[in-house]
Every structure is written in structure tokens, then in C-alpha cells.
XYZ file of C-alpha atoms in Angstrom:
628
model
C 20.290 -33.051 22.949
C 20.266 -36.475 24.539
C 21.904 -35.474 27.795
C 20.410 -33.124 30.433
C 22.346 -30.799 32.479
C 21.253 -32.195 35.825
C 24.518 -33.656 37.241
C 25.933 -34.110 33.787
C 27.586 -30.834 33.178
C 31.108 -32.244 32.854
C 29.839 -34.621 30.049
C 28.483 -31.758 28.134
C 31.669 -29.763 28.524
C 33.686 -32.766 27.315
C 31.653 -32.884 24.213
C 31.821 -29.118 23.698
C 35.610 -29.260 23.777
C 35.785 -32.212 21.431
C 33.669 -30.335 18.963
C 35.701 -27.238 19.208
C 38.851 -29.205 18.223
C 37.281 -30.706 15.067
C 38.207 -29.165 11.659
C 36.295 -27.547 10.208
C 34.572 -26.449 13.272
C 30.957 -27.764 13.513
C 29.486 -24.372 14.314
C 25.949 -25.629 14.224
C 26.510 -28.189 17.086
C 28.664 -25.717 19.093
C 25.922 -22.954 18.934
C 23.219 -25.611 19.962
C 25.276 -26.515 23.058
C 25.649 -22.756 23.918
C 21.837 -22.155 23.658
C 21.086 -25.230 25.719
C 23.481 -24.019 28.419
C 21.988 -20.576 28.355
C 18.401 -21.721 28.536
C 19.133 -23.945 31.454
C 20.113 -20.970 33.547
C 23.908 -21.228 33.242
C 24.371 -17.675 31.873
C 27.918 -17.062 33.312
C 29.165 -20.396 32.072
C 27.623 -19.824 28.569
C 29.641 -16.605 28.488
C 32.875 -18.391 29.416
C 32.355 -21.007 26.731
C 31.329 -18.478 24.079
C 34.714 -16.696 24.979
C 36.577 -19.877 24.443
C 34.901 -20.425 21.128
C 35.717 -16.814 20.068
C 39.476 -17.305 20.967
C 39.579 -20.538 18.953
C 37.828 -19.081 15.959
C 40.086 -15.928 15.857
C 43.199 -18.136 15.991
C 41.744 -20.336 13.099
C 40.699 -17.188 11.098
C 37.119 -18.861 10.577
C 35.475 -15.456 10.075
C 32.114 -17.108 8.917
C 31.795 -19.183 12.138
C 32.868 -16.241 14.088
C 30.223 -13.905 12.719
C 27.682 -16.455 13.515
C 28.805 -16.803 17.104
C 28.826 -13.090 17.660
C 25.325 -12.780 16.222
C 24.103 -15.255 18.908
C 26.247 -13.652 21.622
C 24.812 -10.149 20.825
C 21.275 -11.358 21.736
C 22.421 -12.103 25.137
C 24.403 -8.823 25.914
C 22.600 -5.681 27.128
C 25.652 -3.422 26.750
C 25.187 -2.823 23.040
C 27.735 -0.051 22.471
C 30.531 -1.911 24.559
C 29.792 -5.227 22.912
C 29.814 -3.566 19.546
C 33.374 -2.251 20.053
C 34.366 -5.636 21.368
C 33.025 -7.276 17.985
C 34.977 -4.773 16.088
C 38.214 -5.679 17.828
C 37.663 -9.414 17.628
C 36.661 -9.359 13.857
C 39.609 -7.143 13.060
C 41.962 -9.777 14.515
C 40.329 -12.722 12.602
C 40.700 -11.292 9.036
C 43.756 -9.736 7.537
C 42.575 -8.557 3.984
C 42.144 -4.992 3.217
C 38.506 -5.567 2.012
C 37.704 -7.236 5.426
C 39.111 -4.264 7.408
C 37.258 -1.849 5.245
C 33.955 -3.643 5.832
C 34.418 -3.868 9.502
C 35.239 -0.145 9.733
C 31.923 0.736 7.681
C 29.163 -0.989 9.703
C 29.019 1.156 12.829
C 30.212 -1.150 15.506
C 29.927 0.635 18.849
C 27.561 3.160 17.275
C 24.378 1.022 16.521
C 23.138 -2.269 17.781
C 25.717 -5.139 17.408
C 23.305 -7.319 15.638
C 22.463 -4.608 12.969
C 26.258 -4.069 12.478
C 26.778 -7.779 11.924
C 23.701 -7.680 9.391
C 25.408 -4.963 7.516
C 28.716 -6.697 7.604
C 27.190 -9.797 6.124
C 25.632 -7.786 3.390
C 28.779 -6.110 2.357
C 30.780 -9.359 2.350
C 28.154 -10.736 -0.067
C 28.495 -7.876 -2.438
C 30.830 -8.998 -5.242
C 30.790 -8.002 -8.892
C 27.493 -9.285 -10.435
C 25.586 -9.178 -7.192
C 21.866 -8.034 -7.487
C 20.637 -5.512 -5.171
C 17.821 -2.941 -4.500
C 17.987 0.630 -3.338
C 14.867 2.718 -2.425
C 15.916 5.613 -4.452
C 17.736 4.121 -7.498
C 15.856 0.853 -7.742
C 17.380 -2.301 -9.071
C 21.135 -2.454 -9.440
C 24.118 -4.734 -10.262
C 27.371 -4.390 -8.283
C 30.283 -3.583 -10.581
C 33.108 -3.463 -8.220
C 34.015 -2.928 -4.558
C 36.954 -0.488 -3.685
C 38.499 -1.543 -0.379
C 41.014 1.512 -0.518
C 38.385 4.232 -0.859
C 35.745 2.164 0.993
C 33.150 2.431 -1.623
C 31.321 0.371 -4.228
C 30.050 1.035 -7.779
C 26.616 -0.044 -8.757
C 24.820 0.022 -11.970
C 21.345 1.059 -10.942
C 18.401 1.195 -13.257
C 17.806 4.878 -12.368
C 21.493 5.851 -11.974
C 24.182 3.717 -13.822
C 27.701 3.457 -12.627
C 26.814 5.031 -9.356
C 29.600 5.057 -6.518
C 28.431 4.845 -3.015
C 30.329 4.648 0.431
C 30.343 1.217 1.946
C 28.714 2.520 5.087
C 25.761 3.896 3.158
C 25.547 0.697 1.049
C 25.425 -1.345 4.024
C 22.532 0.578 5.386
C 20.524 1.187 2.349
C 20.874 -1.746 0.098
C 19.031 -5.124 0.103
C 20.242 -8.136 -1.825
C 18.021 -10.068 -4.143
C 18.392 -13.564 -5.543
C 18.382 -14.896 -9.014
C 14.714 -15.782 -8.841
C 13.697 -12.181 -7.950
C 11.454 -10.610 -10.403
C 13.918 -7.619 -11.224
C 16.882 -10.082 -11.399
C 14.980 -12.093 -14.010
C 13.907 -8.944 -15.812
C 17.605 -7.862 -15.975
C 18.772 -11.353 -17.329
C 15.958 -11.704 -19.911
C 13.809 -8.598 -20.357
C 11.964 -10.205 -23.417
C 10.721 -13.074 -21.301
C 9.392 -10.860 -18.588
C 7.610 -8.749 -21.211
C 5.905 -11.869 -22.659
C 4.940 -13.123 -19.172
C 3.422 -9.780 -18.431
C 1.345 -9.993 -21.669
C 0.393 -13.504 -21.597
C 0.139 -14.503 -17.864
C -0.480 -11.555 -15.594
C -1.336 -13.852 -12.610
C 2.045 -15.397 -12.758
C 3.664 -11.935 -12.762
C 1.688 -11.055 -9.472
C 2.716 -14.325 -7.855
C 6.347 -13.608 -8.850
C 6.071 -10.132 -7.376
C 4.647 -11.548 -4.024
C 7.501 -14.166 -4.043
C 10.026 -11.315 -4.593
C 8.685 -8.547 -2.305
C 6.321 -10.197 0.140
C 2.731 -9.269 0.726
C 1.650 -6.094 -0.997
C -1.524 -3.983 -1.345
C -2.937 -3.587 -4.833
C -2.049 0.092 -4.778
C 1.579 -0.656 -3.767
C 1.728 -3.559 -6.440
C 0.610 -1.066 -9.122
C 3.350 1.572 -8.002
C 6.005 -1.090 -7.970
C 5.265 -2.541 -11.477
C 4.765 0.756 -12.995
C 7.816 2.407 -11.380
C 9.999 -0.512 -12.630
C 8.393 -0.318 -16.180
C 7.175 -3.902 -16.065
C 3.565 -2.559 -16.765
C 2.874 0.667 -18.812
C 0.623 2.900 -16.624
C -2.020 3.088 -19.267
C -2.147 -0.867 -19.385
C -2.509 -1.123 -15.552
C -6.216 -1.679 -15.503
C -6.151 -4.192 -18.275
C -3.316 -6.068 -16.641
C -4.713 -5.990 -13.171
C -8.279 -7.280 -14.344
C -6.637 -10.114 -16.072
C -4.401 -10.909 -13.140
C -7.158 -10.845 -10.513
C -9.379 -12.973 -12.841
C -6.571 -15.615 -13.030
C -5.802 -15.546 -9.300
C -9.360 -15.833 -8.120
C -9.125 -19.601 -8.792
C -5.701 -19.929 -7.154
C -5.915 -21.267 -3.591
C -2.427 -20.110 -2.813
C -3.155 -16.525 -3.417
C -5.313 -14.515 -0.934
C -6.826 -11.296 -2.664
C -8.549 -9.046 0.045
C -11.712 -7.167 -0.569
C -9.953 -3.803 0.307
C -7.466 -2.256 -2.004
C -5.434 -1.074 0.981
C -5.055 -4.663 2.367
C -2.128 -6.802 1.303
C -2.257 -9.587 -1.178
C -0.584 -12.640 0.248
C 1.000 -15.838 -1.106
C 0.145 -19.050 1.027
C 2.588 -21.886 1.400
C -0.321 -24.412 1.089
C -3.925 -24.363 0.036
C -6.549 -23.916 2.765
C -8.809 -26.930 3.314
C -12.265 -26.020 4.671
C -12.930 -29.322 6.429
C -14.544 -30.064 9.748
C -11.154 -29.349 11.665
C -11.218 -25.828 9.917
C -14.675 -25.048 11.118
C -13.861 -26.266 14.607
C -10.925 -23.917 14.722
C -13.164 -21.165 13.373
C -15.520 -21.557 16.392
C -12.668 -20.727 18.708
C -11.365 -17.648 16.794
C -12.026 -14.470 18.652
C -9.881 -11.938 16.655
C -12.154 -10.053 14.335
C -9.318 -9.407 11.857
C -8.330 -13.000 11.603
C -12.026 -14.041 11.412
C -12.532 -11.665 8.450
C -9.569 -13.118 6.564
C -10.869 -16.706 7.232
C -14.448 -15.874 6.219
C -13.215 -14.110 2.990
C -11.037 -17.234 2.222
C -14.158 -19.383 2.448
C -16.190 -17.004 0.439
C -13.590 -17.054 -2.416
C -13.397 -20.805 -2.369
C -15.728 -23.470 -4.123
C -16.513 -24.838 -0.688
C -18.841 -21.973 -0.037
C -21.579 -23.610 -2.052
C -21.440 -27.051 -0.175
C -21.902 -26.117 3.431
C -23.608 -28.671 5.729
C -25.811 -27.695 8.771
C -22.858 -27.808 11.213
C -20.758 -25.610 8.999
C -23.530 -22.939 8.707
C -24.140 -22.994 12.426
C -20.502 -22.285 13.067
C -20.438 -19.532 10.374
C -23.641 -17.976 11.917
C -22.073 -18.046 15.339
C -18.756 -16.361 14.438
C -20.540 -13.715 12.068
C -22.828 -12.827 14.964
C -19.683 -12.417 17.261
C -17.946 -10.252 14.608
C -20.949 -8.176 13.994
C -21.359 -7.316 17.697
C -17.802 -6.129 17.724
C -18.455 -3.908 14.778
C -21.926 -2.566 15.963
C -21.733 1.209 16.304
C -17.963 1.315 15.958
C -17.039 0.131 12.481
C -19.579 0.692 9.727
C -17.274 -0.505 6.904
C -16.557 -3.759 8.817
C -20.220 -4.262 9.690
C -21.299 -3.839 6.135
C -18.615 -6.338 4.822
C -19.682 -8.841 7.473
C -23.388 -8.311 6.509
C -22.530 -8.913 2.813
C -20.615 -12.128 3.796
C -23.754 -13.343 5.608
C -25.853 -12.512 2.395
C -23.275 -14.251 -0.051
C -23.017 -17.299 2.161
C -26.856 -17.498 2.243
C -27.094 -17.638 5.972
C -30.461 -17.090 7.674
C -28.769 -16.027 10.941
C -27.984 -13.239 11.843
C -31.474 -12.098 10.199
C -30.862 -10.026 7.078
C -33.548 -7.464 8.048
C -31.648 -6.708 11.193
C -28.447 -6.098 9.297
C -29.990 -3.843 6.783
C -31.771 -1.855 9.717
C -28.514 -1.177 11.331
C -26.850 0.077 7.987
C -29.870 2.425 7.383
C -29.739 3.851 10.995
C -27.811 7.128 11.017
C -26.865 6.379 7.273
C -24.178 4.059 8.350
C -24.185 2.643 4.758
C -22.755 6.082 3.655
C -19.938 5.811 6.151
C -19.266 2.223 5.158
C -19.102 3.245 1.544
C -16.068 5.484 2.253
C -13.962 2.437 2.916
C -15.544 -0.246 0.668
C -14.454 -1.280 -2.714
C -16.831 -0.751 -5.702
C -17.907 -4.384 -5.742
C -18.930 -4.309 -2.157
C -20.729 -0.941 -2.621
C -22.755 -2.519 -5.384
C -23.714 -5.458 -3.285
C -24.608 -3.237 -0.318
C -26.964 -1.059 -2.506
C -28.666 -4.225 -3.837
C -28.966 -5.604 -0.273
C -30.552 -2.194 0.943
C -32.911 -2.163 -2.006
C -34.703 -5.179 -0.521
C -36.329 -2.873 1.859
C -39.666 -0.897 1.028
C -38.887 2.731 0.509
C -35.230 2.043 -0.142
C -35.100 4.075 -3.427
C -36.210 7.295 -1.760
C -33.789 6.752 1.164
C -30.865 6.126 -1.089
C -31.576 9.080 -3.236
C -31.962 11.263 -0.229
C -28.370 10.422 0.714
C -26.755 10.994 -2.622
C -25.134 14.319 -1.574
C -23.260 12.546 1.142
C -22.097 9.495 -0.838
C -18.621 8.989 -2.172
C -17.968 8.313 -5.830
C -17.821 4.409 -5.408
C -21.084 4.156 -3.465
C -22.832 6.711 -5.799
C -21.792 4.986 -8.909
C -22.810 1.561 -7.834
C -26.093 2.744 -6.204
C -26.997 4.514 -9.530
C -26.154 1.318 -11.560
C -28.439 -0.734 -9.047
C -31.149 1.928 -9.469
C -30.921 2.077 -13.275
C -31.505 -1.665 -13.293
C -34.975 -1.021 -11.770
C -37.377 0.479 -14.474
C -39.642 2.002 -11.795
C -36.664 3.865 -10.196
C -35.236 5.490 -13.362
C -37.688 8.598 -13.512
C -37.256 9.454 -9.798
C -33.410 9.038 -10.209
C -33.314 11.534 -13.059
C -35.454 14.002 -11.194
C -33.183 13.802 -8.114
C -30.073 14.316 -10.240
C -31.608 17.390 -11.835
C -32.581 18.717 -8.294
C -29.037 18.384 -7.196
C -27.357 19.788 -10.294
C -29.396 23.080 -10.912
C -28.198 24.810 -7.760
C -25.419 27.237 -7.311
C -23.294 24.873 -5.419
C -23.492 21.329 -6.809
C -22.292 17.949 -5.431
C -18.712 17.431 -6.813
C -19.267 13.688 -6.640
C -22.531 13.777 -8.716
C -20.846 16.213 -11.145
C -17.891 13.803 -11.746
C -20.356 10.770 -12.231
C -22.557 12.981 -14.709
C -19.586 14.206 -16.709
C -18.060 10.655 -16.852
C -21.446 9.167 -18.125
C -22.515 11.865 -20.609
C -23.753 9.403 -23.367
C -25.865 7.573 -20.652
C -27.614 10.865 -19.429
C -27.977 12.343 -22.766
C -31.892 12.188 -22.548
C -32.133 13.163 -19.031
C -33.597 16.596 -17.981
C -30.435 17.894 -16.549
C -28.705 21.436 -16.983
C -26.795 21.918 -20.138
C -23.355 20.617 -20.679
C -22.048 24.129 -20.627
C -23.477 24.698 -17.088
C -21.937 21.416 -15.834
C -18.612 22.322 -17.295
C -18.758 25.688 -15.685
C -19.520 23.926 -12.314
C -16.588 21.690 -12.966
C -14.172 24.550 -13.514
C -15.429 26.075 -10.313
C -14.607 22.964 -8.427
C -11.124 22.842 -10.095
C -10.368 26.458 -9.209
C -11.263 25.912 -5.562
C -8.103 25.838 -3.231
C -9.976 24.857 -0.074
C -10.903 21.301 -0.778
C -9.990 18.260 1.156
C -11.051 14.718 1.516
C -13.498 13.321 -1.029
C -14.052 16.665 -2.872
C -10.372 17.114 -3.250
C -10.358 13.666 -4.914
C -13.270 14.800 -7.110
C -11.244 17.809 -8.107
C -8.450 15.486 -9.242
C -11.001 13.393 -11.320
C -12.252 16.635 -12.986
C -8.760 17.728 -13.818
C -8.167 14.261 -15.359
C -11.413 14.689 -17.465
C -10.483 18.092 -18.828
C -7.011 16.922 -19.645
C -8.352 13.926 -21.586
C -8.525 14.630 -25.203
C -10.979 11.732 -25.682
C -13.466 13.331 -23.349
C -12.692 16.993 -23.631
C -12.565 17.482 -27.470
C -16.243 16.196 -28.299
C -17.612 17.896 -25.273
C -16.097 21.268 -26.217
C -17.061 20.936 -29.837
C -20.730 20.377 -28.756
C -20.871 23.804 -27.219
C -22.033 26.936 -28.970
C -19.494 29.604 -30.100
C -20.304 31.907 -27.162
C -20.118 29.051 -24.678
C -16.724 27.971 -26.118
C -15.454 31.549 -25.680
C -16.591 31.637 -22.048
C -14.996 28.169 -21.179
C -11.768 29.388 -22.899
C -11.570 32.628 -21.145
C -12.124 30.843 -17.886
C -9.499 28.225 -18.362
C -6.897 30.431 -20.031
C -7.198 33.354 -17.636
C -6.786 30.966 -14.601
C -3.501 29.099 -15.561
C -2.144 28.617 -11.990
C -4.720 25.943 -11.145
C -3.400 23.622 -13.912
C -0.198 21.965 -14.304
C 1.618 24.070 -16.984
C 2.116 21.418 -19.651
C -1.503 20.225 -19.128
C -2.688 23.866 -19.485
C -0.781 24.403 -22.638
C -2.206 21.179 -24.123
C -5.822 22.097 -23.068
C -5.453 25.597 -24.528
C -4.099 24.055 -27.818
C -7.124 21.568 -28.041
C -9.629 24.513 -27.526
C -7.932 26.456 -30.440
C -7.878 23.395 -32.449
C -11.658 22.877 -32.013
C -12.359 26.676 -32.537
C -9.451 28.538 -34.421
C -11.189 31.748 -33.639
C -10.227 31.494 -30.119
C -6.473 32.102 -30.941
C -7.156 35.806 -31.023
C -8.496 35.804 -27.467
C -5.112 34.781 -25.979
C -4.046 38.361 -26.357
C -6.965 39.767 -24.685
C -7.092 37.481 -21.681
C -5.117 38.339 -18.532
C -3.114 35.423 -17.232
C -1.316 34.914 -14.081
C 2.286 33.592 -14.381
C 2.539 29.909 -13.565
C 4.692 29.138 -10.473
C 8.207 28.392 -11.203
C 9.247 24.761 -11.266
C 10.624 23.153 -7.937
C 13.188 20.510 -7.984
C 14.272 18.024 -5.412
C 16.382 14.795 -5.232
C 14.681 11.425 -6.184
C 15.257 10.313 -2.634
C 13.445 13.251 -1.103
C 10.636 12.843 -3.693
C 10.362 8.984 -2.856
C 10.290 9.755 0.858
C 7.362 12.229 0.414
C 5.500 9.777 -1.770
C 5.918 7.068 0.972
C 4.731 9.613 3.556
C 1.680 10.268 1.551
C 0.897 6.691 0.886
C 1.149 5.864 4.732
C -1.041 8.872 5.525
C -3.713 7.704 3.045
C -3.511 4.031 3.846
C -2.664 3.935 7.363
C -3.143 7.151 9.357
C -6.451 8.291 7.809
C -8.218 4.800 8.160
C -6.951 4.622 11.745
C -8.257 8.124 12.474
C -11.598 7.034 10.982
C -11.784 4.186 13.332
C -10.884 6.401 16.323
C -13.773 8.787 15.325
C -16.182 5.803 15.005
C -15.132 4.365 18.358
C -15.283 7.701 20.175
C -18.809 8.340 18.680
C -20.048 5.280 20.272
C -19.214 6.653 23.620
C -22.097 8.933 23.859
C -22.856 12.746 23.968
C -20.588 14.233 21.253
C -20.589 17.716 22.938
C -18.875 16.350 26.059
C -16.859 13.646 24.336
C -13.216 14.690 24.490
C -12.006 11.618 22.511
C -14.381 12.522 19.729
C -13.226 16.062 19.693
C -9.558 15.078 19.704
C -10.168 12.529 16.855
C -11.874 15.108 14.809
C -9.072 17.713 15.342
C -6.646 15.072 14.312
C -8.617 14.378 11.179
C -8.573 18.142 10.284
C -4.718 17.988 10.702
C -4.325 14.943 8.558
C -6.451 16.168 5.889
C -4.540 19.566 5.661
C -1.237 17.531 5.743
C -2.603 15.429 2.924
C -3.662 18.391 0.876
C -0.325 20.140 1.318
C 1.648 17.013 0.409
C -0.405 16.295 -2.759
C 0.120 19.798 -3.686
C 3.982 19.457 -3.265
C 4.010 16.155 -5.353
C 1.924 17.965 -8.036
C 4.447 20.772 -8.299
C 7.817 19.302 -7.409
C 9.948 17.295 -9.939
C 12.637 14.836 -9.077
C 16.275 15.020 -10.479
C 19.637 13.389 -9.976
C 21.211 16.869 -10.345
C 23.358 15.484 -13.097
C 22.781 18.761 -15.177
């Protein structure tokens, strides 16, 4: 505004009244005037002018402008319930149609925040036949009709066609999507989206990010498979191709960790002198990490001058100091960035020494992706005696770190024999490492000549892990991996056929006689495969006692989706945060008298128990629309 309010209020009022008399009402100019009046400290006067606007708009029946005014006014008012009732009465006077009245009555004025009621009202008024929408339970839908008499709308959802829902519920649960949304485009031309998925996976991911916003790779996989854009069996091929295509796209940020979101930038990042100057002043470690990863993924990383390297070394030293003794995974990622950017400061030997100390590299491996685990193993192998130290830590490694460490060791001819001896040592005992067991069974052709226990012994160990109901954390994940191996015909059939007749009988009796540890359909398929491989086993079905499988449990699709979202949050948010709390508490000193550490460990136990319970529920429960 050109005018100021100092001694010029009458001029501003004159212009306000002039604008209010124009037709159509210039709502943008009027709202700007109100905001200027409000921010200048004239709160009471701004309320009076808003009242005058409201009365004029009601008289004109200009419901669109009136809703915009009330949305601004709602921000000013602290009496949410009272102002909500006021909005209801004002809006009811402004519109006379039955649909308008039904919508106003369905958005909770006086019961929830007025701004939320107004948002819901805008949504309902936008729902005409043909409007595209999304629901958490039923997925993508197209509005068929809105019934103002019964106050409901009918929506054709992907998972529930011709579904009638109350306007009040629709206003709360639905979100509208535009014509460019991925699901809207798939609805209009499914063949085009199918071709795009096959021919250009990178563009599909960009389209998803434009449609849904930032998403982690895990959430991206869930979304695309749930909406049947990518077949679950094709996900790995699709994601590998998409990631390869997106690496060279400066507008897409692909994080190192699977749990962090992919984002779509509005403009490419330029790593010029100004960028490095801004980097020098950055003190937020999370922001620093994203900026350094952006540089690492760009072509600029190979053309750094002395000033740029000095700035990078300074900020990496700052971030490493913050992660020292508190966050092993972050420390490892920063150390790997230092190595990839070929910086001489901080010294690589100091970085490796800290990762070796107290086996921090093992804790780091719990949160690092496979690529970073492999680079960390290669980095540690630069030290003398690293092979023996890595092999000593094998029982405490997770699957990613173990697999990548073994790959690095197998690339060293001098380490192969000692690796084989260590694996035999860990697999001949009564209780074997589930992680090593999974790796060995997955890589049977590669270990065929190793001096390991027989395949029958390894399979017996695997069944013992599958039958264990007390597992949690990484060992529970290994149990799931073993389930998947035994349920895979490609892996199980040749393994089973290589056993002797007596060994096949023993494995058959063990699996057939403990049906409750398997999903019923998977158990039937597994028994059928064993009988197919050895028809003589069919007679043993009558002689082997079995325990009845638990009865099927059913729930609504909504409840099932909510539990899946709870489990996802537990795995991706609560458990990592708890791990950070444990690491921070551990750095405070004596663990025996460290209350924060004990509390964090107790919380970890609760979270792991809750995770096991929810995973068991999701394994047993089936979703239904109760149509039958």
C-alpha cells in the first residue's frame, strides 16, 4: 500500500468503502486493507471493517468472497467455538440452495476450529460429479453424485465402487486431486501409465513426487504396489531402473537412507562460490548432511578447488564432532563422505579409529543402506589387522553389514580361507547366528566348496529359528527372511531334493508337525512341494501329529490400514529415535547409574515387543469390506 496509517486513516477508510461498493467486490484488495489495518495495531477497527464487509457480502450473496473473509477473520479470533457458530449463521444467510445448507450443516461449525470447518466446506463445495478424490481406506475415487436431501455423496472408489458416504465424513476424510495427479492420469488412460511404468520408471517417480509430495523409498513402494501401478514382483527391477535414471536428475534428491524422503526440487542446485560460502555458515547437522549429499551426487564433486575443499573439511569436522560418541550411523556417513570427496582433513586414520572403537561400525551398520555398509567395510580394511577384527564382529552384524563385509573380504584372495574357517566356527554350534544362517542359505552356490556343516544341518537350524516365538529386532527379521526362503519354490525345491531320503523325512516331519508357525496357505504349498519331490512322504501325513492352525481373523480395510501405518511409524520413526536416545544417553557416562540410558533401553524393549505383536497381527489378520 502506498499510504501509511500515520494520520491518514480517513483516506484508507475512504478507499475501503469505495472498494466495497464495486461490483464484483475486489476481495483481494479489501483483504489486503484489513491485514494492513490489523498489523498496524488497529485490531478493534479491523474487526469493525470485517463486520461491514461481512454484512455487505451476505446481502450480495457472494458466498465465495464471504468464505475467504471468514477464513482470514478466523485467524484473528481466539473464541473458536463461538466464532464457528457465528460463521454457521452468517453462511446460512448468504446462500439459499439446499446443497449449500446441507454442506454448512456437515462441517462441524462450533464443534471444531472454524478454519478447519471452512476448509471442509470448500472441499464439499468442490465435489461435483466427475471430481477426483482420495481416501486413506478406499484409495482413488471419482464422485458420482452429491445427495443434498440425505446429506451424502456417492463415490466410485478403486477398492469400493459406488460407495455412499455421509457429507460430514467425506469432508473430514477425502482429499481432492487434480487432473495431473498420477492416479487421475491412470484413471483416464491406464495404458499410457502402464507404458510409462515400463519405459520410463524415473518419470513415474517424478510424477509420484509431484502428486504426493516427498516420500521415502519404502512408502513409494507401498503406494505404487497398493495402487497396482507396479507389480510387487517387479518392484526391484522398477526401482533400480528409476534410481539409475534419477541419479543424473538435478531436480530429484535421492537420500542415502531408505527411511528418508525423496524430494523434488523446484530448481537445480548450483555448487558455486556462493553455495560454499553459505555452507560455511550452516550449523544444522541435518541440513549439512543434505547439502553434502547433494554435492556428492553431482558432477561438481570432482572439480573442487582449494577453497571449496577447505570449506568442506571445516563443515565435515564440525558435523563429525557433533556425531562423535552420539550417533554412530551419522558419523559413518560423514566419514564416507570425507573419503568419497577425497579430502585429507579430517584425517582418514582418525575416522577409522573412532569407528573401530567399541565396534561403532557395527552400530552404524544397523542404520546404513547396503551401499554405505560396503564402502565402510572397504574403508576399515585399509587398516592393518582389519580382516581379523571384522570377522570377530560377525555375530553382532546385521544382514546388510555382514553381506557387504563378506563381499569385500571375498575380493581379497588372502582373506578367503580365514573367512571360510570363521563361518564354519559360527555354524557348527548348537545355537547359530540367524544372520549368518540367512546369508549362507541365500548363497548356497557360492559356498558349495566351503568346509561348512551339511545343508541338512543348516536347514534344521533354520527351522529352529522359524519355530522360535521369542525373537525380536534383527533376529525377527531373519526369521521372516527364512520363512521367505522356505516358501520360495525356486530355492526350496532343489535344496530339498539334494537331501538324502532320511533327511527329507526328518525335514518333512518337522515342518508338517508344526503347522502353526507357518501361514496356512504357505504351509500347504510347502508340504505339497515336499511330497512332489519325494512322493513316499505322502504316507507320513497320517502318522504325524499336527496342531490345528488358528482360525482366520478379519477386520475392516480401514483398521488394517491404520495398523499398517502404526507399524510403519514405529519402524521408521519411533525405533530410530529411540536408538538415538540410547546413543545420547550412553555418552553421559556410567551406564549403571545412568537413568536416561536405563529409561531408553526400557522403552526399546517396549517398542520391540509392540513391533512383534503388530507384525504378528498383520500376518494373521485379513482385511475385508464385509460385503459378504
